[in-house]
Amino acid sequence: MKNMVLLAALAVAPVVHAQTQWKLATGYRAESFHTRNVVQFAQDVERASAGALRIEVHANNALFKLGEIPQAVQDGKAQAGETIMTSLVREIPLAGADSVPFVVRSYADARRMWDVQRPLIEVHMARKGLKALYAVPWPPQGLFTTASVRSSVDFKGTRMRTYNPGTVRIAELLGATPVDVPMVEVNQALAAGKLDSMITSALTGVENQVWGQIKQYYGINAWFPKNIVFVNQQAFDALPAPVRQAVSQAAAEAEKRGWTMSAAVAEESVTELQRKGIKVEPPSAVLDTELKRLGERFSREWVRSVGSEANQLFIPYYTQR
């Protein structure tokens, strides 16, 4: 009798599914809006999958350093990760479109670029056993200066902060002397009179409190670098179909939410610069035209360096407006 009661109880007992645990590595601080968005994504997945998949987010290079994350996910040492797209350039040259200056000049441009870029990036990532989940841009790169500038002529004889070959080239083409200064040393360099201008986001300017020597911020929107969140394809394929659907849906929501967060952070940062006494304005018509011409030049050079595949990105980007 007791055995019959036990069997009856087992028959009506709920089926308990084993929980799958993933680790998601990111190199950014927990306070970054990108990381906050990733954490929300993880929470959404756990809720939508009824706890079948739990994603642990490891921020601030705690699990792997930013540059190591793609390989770590490819090797299965972590199931998912986040990195900046430009870090993928060596193996996926098309990811470098994010850093071609003066091509993407607005969030709408950045959205159109990603719509064209995504299927091409997905093909390359698939060859590495990776699956792209979503991408979110950083706020645009603006121009900080210690004095007013109206055209490229005003850069002659000045010093511009640079940090990679692209920014060195911009400085040289504008007629400024490139000065390699880490962001953490910018205020010191400004105080010593070693810098006159730099290109970085309003967010970075706020985080590093650049007010003081800096008097102007021009919204030139030089480029919109993106972060991409991705997963090990085998780990994704091993999930039950409803859980895979939960991940994909949460990723779509994270992408939409992240773009909204980025635009909000950009606006808040510009407002904070104004509160600190920095004059904020768009570039003059002359300077804007000069920057557009630089963008065309950089585009042609990038296409030549990447090869014919670059045309699969830029031709639709420029023609499907």
mmCIF file of N, CA and C in Angstrom, residues 112-228:
data_model
loop_
_atom_site.group_PDB
_atom_site.id
_atom_site.type_symbol
_atom_site.label_atom_id
_atom_site.label_comp_id
_atom_site.label_asym_id
_atom_site.label_seq_id
_atom_site.Cartn_x
_atom_site.Cartn_y
_atom_site.Cartn_z
ATOM 1 N N ARG A 112 22.076 51.819 -38.984
ATOM 2 C CA ARG A 112 22.099 51.327 -40.358
ATOM 3 C C ARG A 112 23.381 50.537 -40.621
ATOM 4 N N MET A 113 24.497 51.033 -40.087
ATOM 5 C CA MET A 113 25.766 50.330 -40.235
ATOM 6 C C MET A 113 25.690 48.933 -39.622
ATOM 7 N N TRP A 114 25.130 48.824 -38.420
ATOM 8 C CA TRP A 114 25.048 47.530 -37.743
ATOM 9 C C TRP A 114 24.108 46.585 -38.485
ATOM 10 N N ASP A 115 23.031 47.105 -39.049
ATOM 11 C CA ASP A 115 22.098 46.254 -39.794
ATOM 12 C C ASP A 115 22.798 45.603 -40.992
ATOM 13 N N VAL A 116 23.707 46.357 -41.626
ATOM 14 C CA VAL A 116 24.449 45.806 -42.770
ATOM 15 C C VAL A 116 25.609 44.943 -42.291
ATOM 16 N N GLN A 117 26.246 45.375 -41.232
ATOM 17 C CA GLN A 117 27.454 44.730 -40.731
ATOM 18 C C GLN A 117 27.155 43.389 -40.054
ATOM 19 N N ARG A 118 26.033 43.300 -39.382
ATOM 20 C CA ARG A 118 25.765 42.124 -38.541
ATOM 21 C C ARG A 118 25.835 40.789 -39.288
ATOM 22 N N PRO A 119 25.116 40.620 -40.412
ATOM 23 C CA PRO A 119 25.191 39.310 -41.081
ATOM 24 C C PRO A 119 26.602 38.950 -41.541
ATOM 25 N N LEU A 120 27.404 39.945 -41.895
ATOM 26 C CA LEU A 120 28.783 39.683 -42.309
ATOM 27 C C LEU A 120 29.632 39.250 -41.115
ATOM 28 N N ILE A 121 29.437 39.920 -39.982
ATOM 29 C CA ILE A 121 30.160 39.557 -38.759
ATOM 30 C C ILE A 121 29.741 38.161 -38.302
ATOM 31 N N GLU A 122 28.468 37.857 -38.422
ATOM 32 C CA GLU A 122 27.970 36.550 -37.981
ATOM 33 C C GLU A 122 28.623 35.409 -38.744
ATOM 34 N N VAL A 123 28.859 35.605 -40.034
ATOM 35 C CA VAL A 123 29.511 34.565 -40.841
ATOM 36 C C VAL A 123 30.911 34.286 -40.310
ATOM 37 N N HIS A 124 31.659 35.353 -40.021
ATOM 38 C CA HIS A 124 33.022 35.190 -39.514
ATOM 39 C C HIS A 124 33.020 34.564 -38.116
ATOM 40 N N MET A 125 32.107 34.995 -37.273
ATOM 41 C CA MET A 125 32.064 34.444 -35.921
ATOM 42 C C MET A 125 31.669 32.969 -35.946
ATOM 43 N N ALA A 126 30.768 32.612 -36.855
ATOM 44 C CA ALA A 126 30.341 31.213 -36.957
ATOM 45 C C ALA A 126 31.516 30.304 -37.294
ATOM 46 N N ARG A 127 32.441 30.796 -38.112
ATOM 47 C CA ARG A 127 33.619 30.001 -38.465
ATOM 48 C C ARG A 127 34.508 29.738 -37.256
ATOM 49 N N LYS A 128 34.367 30.579 -36.240
ATOM 50 C CA LYS A 128 35.145 30.427 -35.010
ATOM 51 C C LYS A 128 34.342 29.748 -33.901
ATOM 52 N N GLY A 129 33.172 29.270 -34.254
ATOM 53 C CA GLY A 129 32.337 28.602 -33.262
ATOM 54 C C GLY A 129 31.648 29.559 -32.313
ATOM 55 N N LEU A 130 31.445 30.791 -32.775
ATOM 56 C CA LEU A 130 30.803 31.813 -31.940
ATOM 57 C C LEU A 130 29.495 32.266 -32.569
ATOM 58 N N LYS A 131 28.592 32.742 -31.732
ATOM 59 C CA LYS A 131 27.310 33.272 -32.193
ATOM 60 C C LYS A 131 27.114 34.667 -31.612
ATOM 61 N N ALA A 132 26.908 35.657 -32.474
ATOM 62 C CA ALA A 132 26.647 37.020 -32.013
ATOM 63 C C ALA A 132 25.253 37.098 -31.404
ATOM 64 N N LEU A 133 25.157 37.730 -30.246
ATOM 65 C CA LEU A 133 23.855 37.916 -29.609
ATOM 66 C C LEU A 133 23.319 39.320 -29.834
ATOM 67 N N TYR A 134 24.114 40.327 -29.521
ATOM 68 C CA TYR A 134 23.674 41.701 -29.759
ATOM 69 C C TYR A 134 24.861 42.642 -29.685
ATOM 70 N N ALA A 135 24.675 43.860 -30.187
ATOM 71 C CA ALA A 135 25.717 44.884 -30.136
ATOM 72 C C ALA A 135 25.095 46.217 -29.729
ATOM 73 N N VAL A 136 25.863 46.999 -28.981
ATOM 74 C CA VAL A 136 25.405 48.300 -28.479
ATOM 75 C C VAL A 136 26.545 49.307 -28.628
ATOM 76 N N PRO A 137 26.265 50.499 -29.173
ATOM 77 C CA PRO A 137 27.329 51.489 -29.351
ATOM 78 C C PRO A 137 27.659 52.246 -28.069
ATOM 79 N N TRP A 138 28.888 52.711 -28.000
ATOM 80 C CA TRP A 138 29.277 53.693 -27.000
ATOM 81 C C TRP A 138 28.785 55.055 -27.476
ATOM 82 N N PRO A 139 28.692 56.038 -26.604
ATOM 83 C CA PRO A 139 28.388 57.393 -27.064
ATOM 84 C C PRO A 139 29.417 57.844 -28.094
ATOM 85 N N PRO A 140 29.033 58.740 -28.987
ATOM 86 C CA PRO A 140 29.931 59.147 -30.072
ATOM 87 C C PRO A 140 31.167 59.889 -29.573
ATOM 88 N N GLN A 141 32.198 59.848 -30.393
ATOM 89 C CA GLN A 141 33.453 60.530 -30.091
ATOM 90 C C GLN A 141 33.357 61.990 -30.511
ATOM 91 N N GLY A 142 33.589 62.890 -29.572
ATOM 92 C CA GLY A 142 33.518 64.324 -29.851
ATOM 93 C C GLY A 142 34.892 64.969 -29.774
ATOM 94 N N LEU A 143 34.937 66.249 -30.034
ATOM 95 C CA LEU A 143 36.191 66.996 -30.054
ATOM 96 C C LEU A 143 36.251 67.959 -28.866
ATOM 97 N N PHE A 144 37.253 67.777 -28.012
ATOM 98 C CA PHE A 144 37.519 68.678 -26.891
ATOM 99 C C PHE A 144 38.682 69.592 -27.271
ATOM 100 N N THR A 145 38.549 70.890 -27.017
ATOM 101 C CA THR A 145 39.638 71.816 -27.340
ATOM 102 C C THR A 145 39.814 72.850 -26.228
ATOM 103 N N THR A 146 41.011 73.404 -26.166
ATOM 104 C CA THR A 146 41.289 74.456 -25.175
ATOM 105 C C THR A 146 40.920 75.835 -25.714
ATOM 106 N N ALA A 147 40.625 75.920 -27.011
ATOM 107 C CA ALA A 147 40.236 77.189 -27.637
ATOM 108 C C ALA A 147 39.278 76.891 -28.782
ATOM 109 N N SER A 148 38.577 77.903 -29.221
ATOM 110 C CA SER A 148 37.610 77.743 -30.299
ATOM 111 C C SER A 148 38.301 77.357 -31.604
ATOM 112 N N VAL A 149 37.676 76.443 -32.358
ATOM 113 C CA VAL A 149 38.170 76.075 -33.685
ATOM 114 C C VAL A 149 37.010 76.162 -34.675
ATOM 115 N N ARG A 150 37.277 76.719 -35.839
ATOM 116 C CA ARG A 150 36.237 76.876 -36.860
ATOM 117 C C ARG A 150 36.543 76.072 -38.117
ATOM 118 N N SER A 151 37.818 75.742 -38.321
ATOM 119 C CA SER A 151 38.198 74.963 -39.494
ATOM 120 C C SER A 151 39.525 74.269 -39.210
ATOM 121 N N SER A 152 39.976 73.468 -40.162
ATOM 122 C CA SER A 152 41.231 72.738 -39.975
ATOM 123 C C SER A 152 42.415 73.687 -39.821
ATOM 124 N N VAL A 153 42.289 74.896 -40.330
ATOM 125 C CA VAL A 153 43.371 75.876 -40.213
ATOM 126 C C VAL A 153 43.709 76.138 -38.747
ATOM 127 N N ASP A 154 42.699 76.075 -37.882
ATOM 128 C CA ASP A 154 42.906 76.373 -36.461
ATOM 129 C C ASP A 154 43.707 75.293 -35.733
ATOM 130 N N PHE A 155 43.924 74.156 -36.385
ATOM 131 C CA PHE A 155 44.707 73.087 -35.754
ATOM 132 C C PHE A 155 46.201 73.224 -36.056
ATOM 133 N N LYS A 156 46.542 74.072 -36.993
ATOM 134 C CA LYS A 156 47.946 74.227 -37.358
ATOM 135 C C LYS A 156 48.758 74.707 -36.150
ATOM 136 N N GLY A 157 49.828 73.991 -35.870
ATOM 137 C CA GLY A 157 50.705 74.371 -34.766
ATOM 138 C C GLY A 157 50.208 73.966 -33.390
ATOM 139 N N THR A 158 49.084 73.242 -33.330
ATOM 140 C CA THR A 158 48.556 72.787 -32.033
ATOM 141 C C THR A 158 48.930 71.330 -31.813
ATOM 142 N N ARG A 159 48.639 70.835 -30.617
ATOM 143 C CA ARG A 159 48.959 69.445 -30.246
ATOM 144 C C ARG A 159 47.679 68.698 -29.904
ATOM 145 N N MET A 160 47.490 67.563 -30.561
ATOM 146 C CA MET A 160 46.286 66.751 -30.354
ATOM 147 C C MET A 160 46.640 65.442 -29.682
ATOM 148 N N ARG A 161 45.885 65.074 -28.668
ATOM 149 C CA ARG A 161 46.096 63.794 -27.983
ATOM 150 C C ARG A 161 45.720 62.641 -28.910
ATOM 151 N N THR A 162 46.613 61.675 -29.028
ATOM 152 C CA THR A 162 46.363 60.499 -29.854
ATOM 153 C C THR A 162 46.631 59.237 -29.033
ATOM 154 N N TYR A 163 46.059 58.123 -29.478
ATOM 155 C CA TYR A 163 46.227 56.877 -28.716
ATOM 156 C C TYR A 163 46.252 55.638 -29.595
ATOM 157 N N ASN A 164 46.131 55.816 -30.918
ATOM 158 C CA ASN A 164 46.238 54.684 -31.837
ATOM 159 C C ASN A 164 46.564 55.246 -33.222
ATOM 160 N N PRO A 165 46.890 54.394 -34.198
ATOM 161 C CA PRO A 165 47.270 54.898 -35.519
ATOM 162 C C PRO A 165 46.197 55.769 -36.172
ATOM 163 N N GLY A 166 44.918 55.427 -35.936
ATOM 164 C CA GLY A 166 43.831 56.204 -36.530
ATOM 165 C C GLY A 166 43.800 57.638 -36.042
ATOM 166 N N THR A 167 43.946 57.832 -34.736
ATOM 167 C CA THR A 167 43.917 59.194 -34.200
ATOM 168 C C THR A 167 45.186 59.964 -34.577
ATOM 169 N N VAL A 168 46.301 59.261 -34.717
ATOM 170 C CA VAL A 168 47.524 59.916 -35.186
ATOM 171 C C VAL A 168 47.300 60.459 -36.595
ATOM 172 N N ARG A 169 46.670 59.649 -37.433
ATOM 173 C CA ARG A 169 46.411 60.065 -38.822
ATOM 174 C C ARG A 169 45.473 61.269 -38.852
ATOM 175 N N ILE A 170 44.442 61.272 -38.020
ATOM 176 C CA ILE A 170 43.514 62.406 -37.975
ATOM 177 C C ILE A 170 44.268 63.677 -37.610
ATOM 178 N N ALA A 171 45.093 63.586 -36.585
ATOM 179 C CA ALA A 171 45.868 64.755 -36.148
ATOM 180 C C ALA A 171 46.729 65.280 -37.288
ATOM 181 N N GLU A 172 47.412 64.381 -37.960
ATOM 182 C CA GLU A 172 48.317 64.792 -39.034
ATOM 183 C C GLU A 172 47.554 65.432 -40.192
ATOM 184 N N LEU A 173 46.403 64.854 -40.557
ATOM 185 C CA LEU A 173 45.628 65.397 -41.672
ATOM 186 C C LEU A 173 45.001 66.746 -41.329
ATOM 187 N N LEU A 174 44.744 66.982 -40.046
ATOM 188 C CA LEU A 174 44.219 68.277 -39.617
ATOM 189 C C LEU A 174 45.330 69.311 -39.417
ATOM 190 N N GLY A 175 46.570 68.844 -39.474
ATOM 191 C CA GLY A 175 47.696 69.758 -39.319
ATOM 192 C C GLY A 175 48.183 69.914 -37.900
ATOM 193 N N ALA A 176 47.678 69.068 -36.981
ATOM 194 C CA ALA A 176 48.102 69.119 -35.583
ATOM 195 C C ALA A 176 49.250 68.141 -35.346
ATOM 196 N N THR A 177 50.008 68.391 -34.293
ATOM 197 C CA THR A 177 51.079 67.475 -33.903
ATOM 198 C C THR A 177 50.500 66.399 -32.996
ATOM 199 N N PRO A 178 50.646 65.111 -33.334
ATOM 200 C CA PRO A 178 50.113 64.048 -32.474
ATOM 201 C C PRO A 178 50.941 63.924 -31.198
ATOM 202 N N VAL A 179 50.241 63.761 -30.067
ATOM 203 C CA VAL A 179 50.906 63.560 -28.781
ATOM 204 C C VAL A 179 50.255 62.352 -28.113
ATOM 205 N N ASP A 180 51.030 61.304 -27.910
ATOM 206 C CA ASP A 180 50.507 60.064 -27.319
ATOM 207 C C ASP A 180 50.402 60.236 -25.809
ATOM 208 N N VAL A 181 49.177 60.333 -25.308
ATOM 209 C CA VAL A 181 48.946 60.529 -23.875
ATOM 210 C C VAL A 181 47.844 59.574 -23.402
ATOM 211 N N PRO A 182 48.123 58.700 -22.433
ATOM 212 C CA PRO A 182 47.061 57.860 -21.873
ATOM 213 C C PRO A 182 45.975 58.730 -21.248
ATOM 214 N N MET A 183 44.728 58.261 -21.266
ATOM 215 C CA MET A 183 43.622 59.065 -20.756
ATOM 216 C C MET A 183 43.838 59.456 -19.304
ATOM 217 N N VAL A 184 44.421 58.597 -18.514
ATOM 218 C CA VAL A 184 44.605 58.892 -17.087
ATOM 219 C C VAL A 184 45.604 60.028 -16.868
ATOM 220 N N GLU A 185 46.384 60.372 -17.892
ATOM 221 C CA GLU A 185 47.381 61.442 -17.771
ATOM 222 C C GLU A 185 46.980 62.716 -18.514
ATOM 223 N N VAL A 186 45.756 62.732 -19.052
ATOM 224 C CA VAL A 186 45.324 63.863 -19.864
ATOM 225 C C VAL A 186 45.275 65.162 -19.065
ATOM 226 N N ASN A 187 44.689 65.131 -17.876
ATOM 227 C CA ASN A 187 44.586 66.358 -17.088
ATOM 228 C C ASN A 187 45.967 66.938 -16.759
ATOM 229 N N GLN A 188 46.895 66.060 -16.454
ATOM 230 C CA GLN A 188 48.260 66.500 -16.167
ATOM 231 C C GLN A 188 48.884 67.147 -17.399
ATOM 232 N N ALA A 189 48.677 66.545 -18.560
ATOM 233 C CA ALA A 189 49.222 67.085 -19.805
ATOM 234 C C ALA A 189 48.578 68.422 -20.152
ATOM 235 N N LEU A 190 47.273 68.545 -19.904
ATOM 236 C CA LEU A 190 46.572 69.802 -20.171
ATOM 237 C C LEU A 190 47.103 70.912 -19.264
ATOM 238 N N ALA A 191 47.280 70.577 -17.987
ATOM 239 C CA ALA A 191 47.762 71.572 -17.024
ATOM 240 C C ALA A 191 49.172 72.046 -17.371
ATOM 241 N N ALA A 192 49.957 71.129 -17.975
ATOM 242 C CA ALA A 192 51.331 71.476 -18.340
ATOM 243 C C ALA A 192 51.417 72.152 -19.709
ATOM 244 N N GLY A 193 50.256 72.346 -20.356
ATOM 245 C CA GLY A 193 50.246 72.989 -21.661
ATOM 246 C C GLY A 193 50.753 72.121 -22.784
ATOM 247 N N LYS A 194 50.680 70.788 -22.608
ATOM 248 C CA LYS A 194 51.197 69.875 -23.622
ATOM 249 C C LYS A 194 50.137 69.403 -24.610
ATOM 250 N N LEU A 195 48.873 69.781 -24.358
ATOM 251 C CA LEU A 195 47.772 69.367 -25.225
ATOM 252 C C LEU A 195 46.861 70.548 -25.516
ATOM 253 N N ASP A 196 46.317 70.566 -26.736
ATOM 254 C CA ASP A 196 45.357 71.593 -27.119
ATOM 255 C C ASP A 196 44.004 70.994 -27.504
ATOM 256 N N SER A 197 43.990 69.718 -27.852
ATOM 257 C CA SER A 197 42.729 69.101 -28.280
ATOM 258 C C SER A 197 42.811 67.586 -28.136
ATOM 259 N N MET A 198 41.651 66.953 -28.171
ATOM 260 C CA MET A 198 41.584 65.491 -28.161
ATOM 261 C C MET A 198 40.209 65.059 -28.650
ATOM 262 N N ILE A 199 40.145 63.872 -29.217
ATOM 263 C CA ILE A 199 38.882 63.287 -29.650
ATOM 264 C C ILE A 199 38.557 62.118 -28.721
ATOM 265 N N THR A 200 37.457 62.245 -28.013
ATOM 266 C CA THR A 200 36.968 61.177 -27.148
ATOM 267 C C THR A 200 35.502 61.468 -26.853
ATOM 268 N N SER A 201 34.818 60.561 -26.203
ATOM 269 C CA SER A 201 33.392 60.763 -25.957
ATOM 270 C C SER A 201 33.158 61.736 -24.806
ATOM 271 N N ALA A 202 31.986 62.351 -24.789
ATOM 272 C CA ALA A 202 31.601 63.216 -23.675
ATOM 273 C C ALA A 202 31.601 62.413 -22.380
ATOM 274 N N LEU A 203 31.208 61.142 -22.464
ATOM 275 C CA LEU A 203 31.203 60.272 -21.285
ATOM 276 C C LEU A 203 32.604 60.144 -20.702
ATOM 277 N N THR A 204 33.598 59.881 -21.555
ATOM 278 C CA THR A 204 34.980 59.772 -21.087
ATOM 279 C C THR A 204 35.453 61.090 -20.504
ATOM 280 N N GLY A 205 35.040 62.185 -21.114
ATOM 281 C CA GLY A 205 35.401 63.494 -20.583
ATOM 282 C C GLY A 205 34.867 63.721 -19.188
ATOM 283 N N VAL A 206 33.623 63.295 -18.960
ATOM 284 C CA VAL A 206 33.015 63.434 -17.636
ATOM 285 C C VAL A 206 33.704 62.509 -16.633
ATOM 286 N N GLU A 207 33.923 61.267 -17.032
ATOM 287 C CA GLU A 207 34.542 60.298 -16.122
ATOM 288 C C GLU A 207 35.939 60.735 -15.699
ATOM 289 N N ASN A 208 36.626 61.455 -16.573
ATOM 290 C CA ASN A 208 37.991 61.904 -16.272
ATOM 291 C C ASN A 208 38.061 63.377 -15.872
ATOM 292 N N GLN A 209 36.889 64.005 -15.725
ATOM 293 C CA GLN A 209 36.797 65.380 -15.219
ATOM 294 C C GLN A 209 37.774 66.313 -15.943
ATOM 295 N N VAL A 210 37.604 66.440 -17.247
ATOM 296 C CA VAL A 210 38.563 67.187 -18.058
ATOM 297 C C VAL A 210 38.345 68.701 -18.020
ATOM 298 N N TRP A 211 37.289 69.159 -17.337
ATOM 299 C CA TRP A 211 37.068 70.604 -17.261
ATOM 300 C C TRP A 211 38.240 71.281 -16.544
ATOM 301 N N GLY A 212 38.485 72.497 -16.953
ATOM 302 C CA GLY A 212 39.634 73.247 -16.442
ATOM 303 C C GLY A 212 40.281 73.920 -17.632
ATOM 304 N N GLN A 213 41.284 73.259 -18.206
ATOM 305 C CA GLN A 213 41.923 73.787 -19.411
ATOM 306 C C GLN A 213 41.017 73.654 -20.632
ATOM 307 N N ILE A 214 40.197 72.609 -20.649
ATOM 308 C CA ILE A 214 39.288 72.396 -21.777
ATOM 309 C C ILE A 214 38.161 73.422 -21.723
ATOM 310 N N LYS A 215 37.957 74.127 -22.836
ATOM 311 C CA LYS A 215 36.936 75.171 -22.898
ATOM 312 C C LYS A 215 35.775 74.821 -23.828
ATOM 313 N N GLN A 216 36.030 73.945 -24.814
ATOM 314 C CA GLN A 216 35.032 73.670 -25.856
ATOM 315 C C GLN A 216 34.813 72.166 -26.035
ATOM 316 N N TYR A 217 33.587 71.816 -26.369
ATOM 317 C CA TYR A 217 33.284 70.450 -26.801
ATOM 318 C C TYR A 217 32.425 70.554 -28.056
ATOM 319 N N TYR A 218 32.928 69.964 -29.147
ATOM 320 C CA TYR A 218 32.195 69.974 -30.408
ATOM 321 C C TYR A 218 31.642 68.570 -30.687
ATOM 322 N N GLY A 219 30.356 68.510 -30.964
ATOM 323 C CA GLY A 219 29.732 67.215 -31.245
ATOM 324 C C GLY A 219 29.989 66.767 -32.672
ATOM 325 N N ILE A 220 31.224 66.395 -32.959
ATOM 326 C CA ILE A 220 31.582 66.004 -34.327
ATOM 327 C C ILE A 220 31.178 64.561 -34.637
ATOM 328 N N ASN A 221 30.840 63.783 -33.593
ATOM 329 C CA ASN A 221 30.432 62.386 -33.782
ATOM 330 C C ASN A 221 31.386 61.657 -34.728
ATOM 331 N N ALA A 222 32.642 61.619 -34.336
ATOM 332 C CA ALA A 222 33.684 61.077 -35.213
ATOM 333 C C ALA A 222 33.466 59.599 -35.544
ATOM 334 N N TRP A 223 33.071 58.814 -34.560
ATOM 335 C CA TRP A 223 32.694 57.414 -34.786
ATOM 336 C C TRP A 223 31.937 56.909 -33.572
ATOM 337 N N PHE A 224 31.245 55.790 -33.769
ATOM 338 C CA PHE A 224 30.425 55.172 -32.728
ATOM 339 C C PHE A 224 30.922 53.739 -32.505
ATOM 340 N N PRO A 225 31.955 53.542 -31.695
ATOM 341 C CA PRO A 225 32.436 52.165 -31.457
ATOM 342 C C PRO A 225 31.374 51.342 -30.755
ATOM 343 N N LYS A 226 31.288 50.076 -31.113
ATOM 344 C CA LYS A 226 30.264 49.202 -30.518
ATOM 345 C C LYS A 226 30.900 48.089 -29.688
ATOM 346 N N ASN A 227 30.195 47.685 -28.646
ATOM 347 C CA ASN A 227 30.502 46.452 -27.932
ATOM 348 C C ASN A 227 29.613 45.351 -28.480
ATOM 349 N N ILE A 228 30.151 44.139 -28.533
ATOM 350 C CA ILE A 228 29.360 43.009 -29.004
ATOM 351 C C ILE A 228 29.350 41.915 -27.943
#
